[in-house]
mmCIF file with all atom_site columns, C-alpha atoms in Angstrom:
data_model
loop_
_atom_site.group_PDB
_atom_site.id
_atom_site.type_symbol
_atom_site.label_atom_id
_atom_site.label_alt_id
_atom_site.label_comp_id
_atom_site.label_asym_id
_atom_site.label_entity_id
_atom_site.label_seq_id
_atom_site.pdbx_PDB_ins_code
_atom_site.Cartn_x
_atom_site.Cartn_y
_atom_site.Cartn_z
_atom_site.occupancy
_atom_site.B_iso_or_equiv
_atom_site.pdbx_formal_charge
_atom_site.auth_seq_id
_atom_site.auth_comp_id
_atom_site.auth_asym_id
_atom_site.auth_atom_id
_atom_site.pdbx_PDB_model_num
ATOM 1   C CA . MET A 1 1   ? 116.608 162.789 95.818  1.00 43.00 ? 16  MET A CA 1
ATOM 2   C CA . GLN A 1 2   ? 114.494 163.492 98.928  1.00 45.00 ? 17  GLN A CA 1
ATOM 3   C CA . GLU A 1 3   ? 111.954 160.872 98.060  1.00 46.00 ? 18  GLU A CA 1
ATOM 4   C CA . ARG A 1 4   ? 114.527 158.287 97.482  1.00 45.00 ? 19  ARG A CA 1
ATOM 5   C CA . ILE A 1 5   ? 116.026 158.930 100.808 1.00 44.00 ? 20  ILE A CA 1
ATOM 6   C CA . LEU A 1 6   ? 112.774 158.742 102.822 1.00 45.00 ? 21  LEU A CA 1
ATOM 7   C CA . THR A 1 7   ? 111.174 155.515 101.060 1.00 48.00 ? 22  THR A CA 1
ATOM 8   C CA . MET A 1 8   ? 112.623 152.258 99.881  1.00 49.00 ? 23  MET A CA 1
ATOM 9   C CA . LYS A 1 9   ? 111.258 149.969 97.276  1.00 51.00 ? 24  LYS A CA 1
ATOM 10  C CA . LEU A 1 10  ? 110.587 146.255 98.019  1.00 51.00 ? 25  LEU A CA 1
ATOM 11  C CA . ASN A 1 11  ? 110.506 143.209 95.820  1.00 54.00 ? 26  ASN A CA 1
ATOM 12  C CA . ARG A 1 12  ? 109.088 143.110 92.259  1.00 54.00 ? 27  ARG A CA 1
ATOM 13  C CA . ASN A 1 13  ? 105.788 144.537 93.502  1.00 56.00 ? 28  ASN A CA 1
ATOM 14  C CA . MET A 1 14  ? 107.607 148.003 94.035  1.00 55.00 ? 29  MET A CA 1
ATOM 15  C CA . MET A 1 15  ? 105.582 148.185 97.333  1.00 58.00 ? 30  MET A CA 1
ATOM 16  C CA . GLU A 1 16  ? 106.896 151.281 99.246  1.00 65.00 ? 31  GLU A CA 1
ATOM 17  C CA . MET A 1 17  ? 107.736 151.256 102.880 1.00 67.00 ? 32  MET A CA 1
ATOM 18  C CA . ALA A 1 18  ? 108.569 154.330 104.873 1.00 73.00 ? 33  ALA A CA 1
ATOM 19  C CA . LEU A 1 19  ? 112.110 154.410 106.596 1.00 78.00 ? 34  LEU A CA 1
ATOM 20  C CA . ASP A 1 20  ? 112.391 154.685 110.321 1.00 82.00 ? 35  ASP A CA 1
ATOM 21  C CA . PRO A 1 21  ? 112.769 158.371 111.006 1.00 84.00 ? 36  PRO A CA 1
ATOM 22  C CA . ASN A 1 22  ? 116.137 157.956 112.544 1.00 82.00 ? 37  ASN A CA 1
ATOM 23  C CA . ILE A 1 23  ? 117.564 156.006 109.490 1.00 82.00 ? 38  ILE A CA 1
ATOM 24  C CA . ALA A 1 24  ? 116.083 158.855 107.243 1.00 83.00 ? 39  ALA A CA 1
ATOM 25  C CA . LYS A 1 25  ? 117.947 161.484 109.354 1.00 84.00 ? 40  LYS A CA 1
ATOM 26  C CA . VAL A 1 26  ? 121.162 159.590 108.888 1.00 79.00 ? 41  VAL A CA 1
ATOM 27  C CA . LEU A 1 27  ? 120.680 159.199 105.324 1.00 81.00 ? 42  LEU A CA 1
ATOM 28  C CA . GLN A 1 28  ? 119.902 162.946 104.854 1.00 84.00 ? 43  GLN A CA 1
ATOM 29  C CA . MET A 1 29  ? 123.053 163.783 106.955 1.00 80.00 ? 44  MET A CA 1
ATOM 30  C CA . ILE A 1 30  ? 125.115 161.705 104.508 1.00 76.00 ? 45  ILE A CA 1
ATOM 31  C CA . SER A 1 31  ? 123.457 163.320 101.534 1.00 80.00 ? 46  SER A CA 1
ATOM 32  C CA . ASP A 1 32  ? 124.120 166.742 102.906 1.00 83.00 ? 47  ASP A CA 1
ATOM 33  C CA . LEU A 1 33  ? 127.954 165.975 103.227 1.00 75.00 ? 48  LEU A CA 1
ATOM 34  C CA . ARG A 1 34  ? 128.254 166.027 99.435  1.00 77.00 ? 49  ARG A CA 1
ATOM 35  C CA . VAL A 1 35  ? 130.798 163.440 99.244  1.00 75.00 ? 50  VAL A CA 1
ATOM 36  C CA . PRO A 1 36  ? 131.793 162.654 95.676  1.00 80.00 ? 51  PRO A CA 1
ATOM 37  C CA . ASN A 1 37  ? 130.602 159.597 93.985  1.00 81.00 ? 52  ASN A CA 1
ATOM 38  C CA . LEU A 1 38  ? 133.380 156.976 94.623  1.00 79.00 ? 53  LEU A CA 1
ATOM 39  C CA . ARG A 1 39  ? 132.945 155.722 91.010  1.00 85.00 ? 54  ARG A CA 1
ATOM 40  C CA . ASP A 1 40  ? 134.280 159.123 89.849  1.00 89.00 ? 55  ASP A CA 1
ATOM 41  C CA . LEU A 1 41  ? 137.659 158.951 91.961  1.00 87.00 ? 56  LEU A CA 1
ATOM 42  C CA . GLU A 1 42  ? 140.946 157.233 91.659  1.00 87.00 ? 57  GLU A CA 1
ATOM 43  C CA . VAL A 1 43  ? 141.571 154.555 94.171  1.00 84.00 ? 58  VAL A CA 1
ATOM 44  C CA . LYS A 1 44  ? 144.248 156.630 95.899  1.00 84.00 ? 59  LYS A CA 1
ATOM 45  C CA . ASP A 1 45  ? 141.642 159.539 96.367  1.00 86.00 ? 60  ASP A CA 1
ATOM 46  C CA . ILE A 1 46  ? 139.120 157.116 97.710  1.00 82.00 ? 61  ILE A CA 1
ATOM 47  C CA . ARG A 1 47  ? 141.701 155.780 100.312 1.00 81.00 ? 62  ARG A CA 1
ATOM 48  C CA . ASN A 1 48  ? 142.579 159.351 101.516 1.00 81.00 ? 63  ASN A CA 1
ATOM 49  C CA . LEU A 1 49  ? 138.853 160.411 101.672 1.00 80.00 ? 64  LEU A CA 1
ATOM 50  C CA . VAL A 1 50  ? 138.143 157.443 103.948 1.00 76.00 ? 65  VAL A CA 1
ATOM 51  C CA . ASP A 1 51  ? 141.343 157.628 106.070 1.00 74.00 ? 66  ASP A CA 1
ATOM 52  C CA . ASN A 1 52  ? 140.809 161.379 106.673 1.00 74.00 ? 67  ASN A CA 1
ATOM 53  C CA . ASN A 1 53  ? 136.942 161.219 107.285 1.00 70.00 ? 68  ASN A CA 1
ATOM 54  C CA . MET A 1 54  ? 136.407 163.199 110.480 1.00 52.00 ? 69  MET A CA 1
ATOM 55  C CA . LEU A 1 55  ? 133.180 161.877 111.315 1.00 53.00 ? 70  LEU A CA 1
ATOM 56  C CA . MET A 1 56  ? 134.967 158.534 111.793 1.00 61.00 ? 71  MET A CA 1
ATOM 57  C CA . LYS A 1 57  ? 137.979 159.904 113.922 1.00 65.00 ? 72  LYS A CA 1
ATOM 58  C CA . GLU A 1 58  ? 136.004 160.807 117.112 1.00 70.00 ? 73  GLU A CA 1
ATOM 59  C CA . ASN A 1 59  ? 138.062 159.646 120.101 1.00 74.00 ? 74  ASN A CA 1
ATOM 60  C CA . ILE A 1 60  ? 135.534 158.091 122.488 1.00 78.00 ? 75  ILE A CA 1
ATOM 61  C CA . GLU A 1 61  ? 136.992 156.700 125.817 1.00 82.00 ? 76  GLU A CA 1
ATOM 62  C CA . ILE A 1 62  ? 136.183 153.402 126.727 1.00 85.00 ? 77  ILE A CA 1
ATOM 63  C CA . GLY A 1 63  ? 137.821 150.863 129.428 1.00 86.00 ? 78  GLY A CA 1
ATOM 64  C CA . ARG A 1 64  ? 140.660 149.431 127.181 1.00 88.00 ? 79  ARG A CA 1
ATOM 65  C CA . VAL A 1 65  ? 141.755 149.382 123.480 1.00 88.00 ? 80  VAL A CA 1
ATOM 66  C CA . ALA A 1 66  ? 144.573 147.178 122.737 1.00 90.00 ? 81  ALA A CA 1
ATOM 67  C CA . ASP A 1 67  ? 146.294 146.680 119.374 1.00 90.00 ? 82  ASP A CA 1
ATOM 68  C CA . MET A 1 68  ? 147.479 142.909 118.543 1.00 88.00 ? 83  MET A CA 1
ATOM 69  C CA . SER A 1 69  ? 148.533 140.768 115.776 1.00 87.00 ? 84  SER A CA 1
ATOM 70  C CA . LEU A 1 70  ? 146.857 137.513 115.115 1.00 82.00 ? 85  LEU A CA 1
ATOM 71  C CA . GLY A 1 71  ? 147.921 134.020 113.615 1.00 83.00 ? 86  GLY A CA 1
ATOM 72  C CA . ASP A 1 72  ? 150.825 133.121 111.309 1.00 84.00 ? 87  ASP A CA 1
ATOM 73  C CA . GLU A 1 73  ? 149.797 135.755 108.903 1.00 78.00 ? 88  GLU A CA 1
ATOM 74  C CA . ASN A 1 74  ? 150.222 138.689 111.563 1.00 79.00 ? 89  ASN A CA 1
ATOM 75  C CA . ILE A 1 75  ? 146.690 139.953 110.823 1.00 81.00 ? 90  ILE A CA 1
ATOM 76  C CA . GLN A 1 76  ? 146.158 143.284 112.521 1.00 83.00 ? 91  GLN A CA 1
ATOM 77  C CA . ALA A 1 77  ? 143.366 143.460 114.916 1.00 87.00 ? 92  ALA A CA 1
ATOM 78  C CA . ARG A 1 78  ? 142.221 145.820 117.729 1.00 87.00 ? 93  ARG A CA 1
ATOM 79  C CA . LEU A 1 79  ? 140.402 144.864 120.896 1.00 88.00 ? 94  LEU A CA 1
ATOM 80  C CA . TYR A 1 80  ? 137.826 147.218 122.385 1.00 85.00 ? 95  TYR A CA 1
ATOM 81  C CA . GLU A 1 81  ? 136.759 146.221 125.957 1.00 86.00 ? 96  GLU A CA 1
ATOM 82  C CA . PRO A 1 82  ? 134.521 148.663 127.809 1.00 84.00 ? 97  PRO A CA 1
ATOM 83  C CA . LYS A 1 83  ? 134.630 149.081 131.611 1.00 83.00 ? 98  LYS A CA 1
ATOM 84  C CA . ASP A 1 84  ? 131.427 147.354 132.314 1.00 80.00 ? 99  ASP A CA 1
ATOM 85  C CA . ALA A 1 85  ? 131.887 144.659 129.273 1.00 72.00 ? 100 ALA A CA 1
ATOM 86  C CA . THR A 1 86  ? 129.707 141.670 129.298 1.00 72.00 ? 101 THR A CA 1
ATOM 87  C CA . ARG A 1 87  ? 130.684 138.340 128.059 1.00 70.00 ? 102 ARG A CA 1
ATOM 88  C CA . SER A 1 88  ? 129.415 139.138 124.543 1.00 76.00 ? 103 SER A CA 1
ATOM 89  C CA . LEU A 1 89  ? 131.942 139.507 121.511 1.00 77.00 ? 104 LEU A CA 1
ATOM 90  C CA . ILE A 1 90  ? 131.397 141.515 118.424 1.00 78.00 ? 105 ILE A CA 1
ATOM 91  C CA . LEU A 1 91  ? 133.843 140.673 115.507 1.00 78.00 ? 106 LEU A CA 1
ATOM 92  C CA . TYR A 1 92  ? 133.950 143.618 113.155 1.00 78.00 ? 107 TYR A CA 1
ATOM 93  C CA . PHE A 1 93  ? 135.471 143.684 109.670 1.00 76.00 ? 108 PHE A CA 1
ATOM 94  C CA . HIS A 1 94  ? 135.448 147.078 108.044 1.00 74.00 ? 109 HIS A CA 1
ATOM 95  C CA . GLY A 1 95  ? 133.953 147.518 104.564 1.00 70.00 ? 110 GLY A CA 1
ATOM 96  C CA . GLY A 1 96  ? 136.064 148.751 101.458 1.00 73.00 ? 111 GLY A CA 1
ATOM 97  C CA . GLY A 1 97  ? 136.071 145.639 99.358  1.00 70.00 ? 112 GLY A CA 1
ATOM 98  C CA . PHE A 1 98  ? 139.780 145.246 99.745  1.00 67.00 ? 113 PHE A CA 1
ATOM 99  C CA . VAL A 1 99  ? 140.268 148.458 98.085  1.00 71.00 ? 114 VAL A CA 1
ATOM 100 C CA . PHE A 1 100 ? 140.147 150.930 100.974 1.00 76.00 ? 115 PHE A CA 1
ATOM 101 C CA . GLY A 1 101 ? 139.846 150.850 104.866 1.00 73.00 ? 116 GLY A CA 1
ATOM 102 C CA . SER A 1 102 ? 142.422 149.975 107.597 1.00 75.00 ? 117 SER A CA 1
ATOM 103 C CA . ILE A 1 103 ? 142.823 149.198 111.383 1.00 75.00 ? 118 ILE A CA 1
ATOM 104 C CA . GLU A 1 104 ? 142.263 152.951 111.925 1.00 75.00 ? 119 GLU A CA 1
ATOM 105 C CA . SER A 1 105 ? 139.083 153.132 109.777 1.00 74.00 ? 120 SER A CA 1
ATOM 106 C CA . TYR A 1 106 ? 135.833 153.161 111.584 1.00 74.00 ? 121 TYR A CA 1
ATOM 107 C CA . ASP A 1 107 ? 137.541 153.201 115.066 1.00 78.00 ? 122 ASP A CA 1
ATOM 108 C CA . SER A 1 108 ? 134.990 155.412 116.622 1.00 76.00 ? 123 SER A CA 1
ATOM 109 C CA . VAL A 1 109 ? 132.279 153.128 115.173 1.00 75.00 ? 124 VAL A CA 1
ATOM 110 C CA . CYS A 1 110 ? 133.693 150.194 117.273 1.00 77.00 ? 125 CYS A CA 1
ATOM 111 C CA . ARG A 1 111 ? 134.316 152.311 120.327 1.00 77.00 ? 126 ARG A CA 1
ATOM 112 C CA . ARG A 1 112 ? 130.754 153.654 120.341 1.00 75.00 ? 127 ARG A CA 1
ATOM 113 C CA . GLY A 1 113 ? 129.181 150.273 119.543 1.00 69.00 ? 128 GLY A CA 1
ATOM 114 C CA . SER A 1 114 ? 131.158 148.002 122.026 1.00 64.00 ? 129 SER A CA 1
ATOM 115 C CA . HIS A 1 115 ? 128.739 147.477 124.905 1.00 69.00 ? 130 HIS A CA 1
ATOM 116 C CA . GLY A 1 116 ? 130.445 144.027 125.084 1.00 70.00 ? 131 GLY A CA 1
ATOM 117 C CA . ILE A 1 117 ? 134.131 143.120 123.895 1.00 77.00 ? 132 ILE A CA 1
ATOM 118 C CA . ALA A 1 118 ? 134.774 143.996 120.242 1.00 74.00 ? 133 ALA A CA 1
ATOM 119 C CA . VAL A 1 119 ? 137.630 142.759 118.210 1.00 80.00 ? 134 VAL A CA 1
ATOM 120 C CA . LYS A 1 120 ? 138.024 144.526 114.788 1.00 77.00 ? 135 LYS A CA 1
ATOM 121 C CA . GLY A 1 121 ? 140.200 142.640 112.245 1.00 75.00 ? 136 GLY A CA 1
ATOM 122 C CA . SER A 1 122 ? 142.039 144.425 109.376 1.00 74.00 ? 137 SER A CA 1
ATOM 123 C CA . PHE A 1 123 ? 143.210 143.002 106.136 1.00 67.00 ? 138 PHE A CA 1
ATOM 124 C CA . GLY A 1 124 ? 145.395 144.372 103.400 1.00 64.00 ? 139 GLY A CA 1
ATOM 125 C CA . CYS A 1 125 ? 144.088 146.280 100.509 1.00 63.00 ? 140 CYS A CA 1
ATOM 126 C CA . LEU A 1 126 ? 144.778 145.410 96.986  1.00 60.00 ? 141 LEU A CA 1
ATOM 127 C CA . GLN A 1 127 ? 147.889 146.970 95.286  1.00 61.00 ? 142 GLN A CA 1
ATOM 128 C CA . THR A 1 128 ? 147.160 149.541 92.680  1.00 58.00 ? 143 THR A CA 1
ATOM 129 C CA . ARG A 1 129 ? 149.059 149.678 89.387  1.00 53.00 ? 144 ARG A CA 1
ATOM 130 C CA . PRO A 1 130 ? 150.990 152.974 88.795  1.00 53.00 ? 145 PRO A CA 1
#
């Protein structure tokens, strides 16, 4: 596992390239969390795991955070505007493949990364069958 984290294989030549040490640390931290393999979980359990991920729930203060609704479809969005915002704009859509994730997911990621104005869109997840 350690070797897989610290190197990555490129192309068909199986050429190896060392990862940046900071990326290697992040990957090691993720590995140390002992998060279950998502393939082994029910959809409801995956959603619960993501929604309750304490690593993503850090409340980082920035200038302004505002919830809004966009367009005729009333798509939920959240605006992040730091006190010293530049005119740049980041449009962020959370991952989850329409299975998990919400407007609350990855909130601290957007707060931490918004050196300019950031808008995070949300979209509905697929319904699960009973």
